[in-house]
């Protein structure tokens, strides 16, 4: 099972584009050596959605 230093939970689909802040943050953190995970559009009433990793 992978482990991450930082996990972003987004209320919308992830787009790895330089104009979106989560893409900029992910690349900056990975550049510093952090492992970044992203959970996109989790079903908020199901705790398993947040335990995806």
PDB file of C-alpha atoms in Angstrom, residues 2 5 9 11-12 17 21 26 29 35 42-44 47 52:
ATOM      1  CA  UNK A   2       1.439   3.388  -0.960  1.00  0.00           C
ATOM      2  CA  UNK A   5       3.249  12.781   2.958  1.00  0.00           C
ATOM      3  CA  UNK A   9      -9.060  16.004  -1.138  1.00  0.00           C
ATOM      4  CA  UNK A  11     -14.484  18.440  -4.448  1.00  0.00           C
ATOM      5  CA  UNK A  12     -14.028  18.315  -8.244  1.00  0.00           C
ATOM      6  CA  UNK A  17      -2.710  21.974 -15.452  1.00  0.00           C
ATOM      7  CA  UNK A  21      -3.535  25.671  -7.830  1.00  0.00           C
ATOM      8  CA  UNK A  26       1.451  19.010  -6.235  1.00  0.00           C
ATOM      9  CA  UNK A  29       5.753  19.460  -3.232  1.00  0.00           C
ATOM     10  CA  UNK A  35       4.892  12.067  -1.944  1.00  0.00           C
ATOM     11  CA  UNK A  42     -15.139  11.625  -2.909  1.00  0.00           C
ATOM     12  CA  UNK A  43     -18.660  10.640  -1.921  1.00  0.00           C
ATOM     13  CA  UNK A  44     -18.895  12.656   1.290  1.00  0.00           C
ATOM     14  CA  UNK A  47     -15.974   7.103   4.811  1.00  0.00           C
ATOM     15  CA  UNK A  52      -8.936   5.325  -0.844  1.00  0.00           C
TER      16      UNK A  52
END
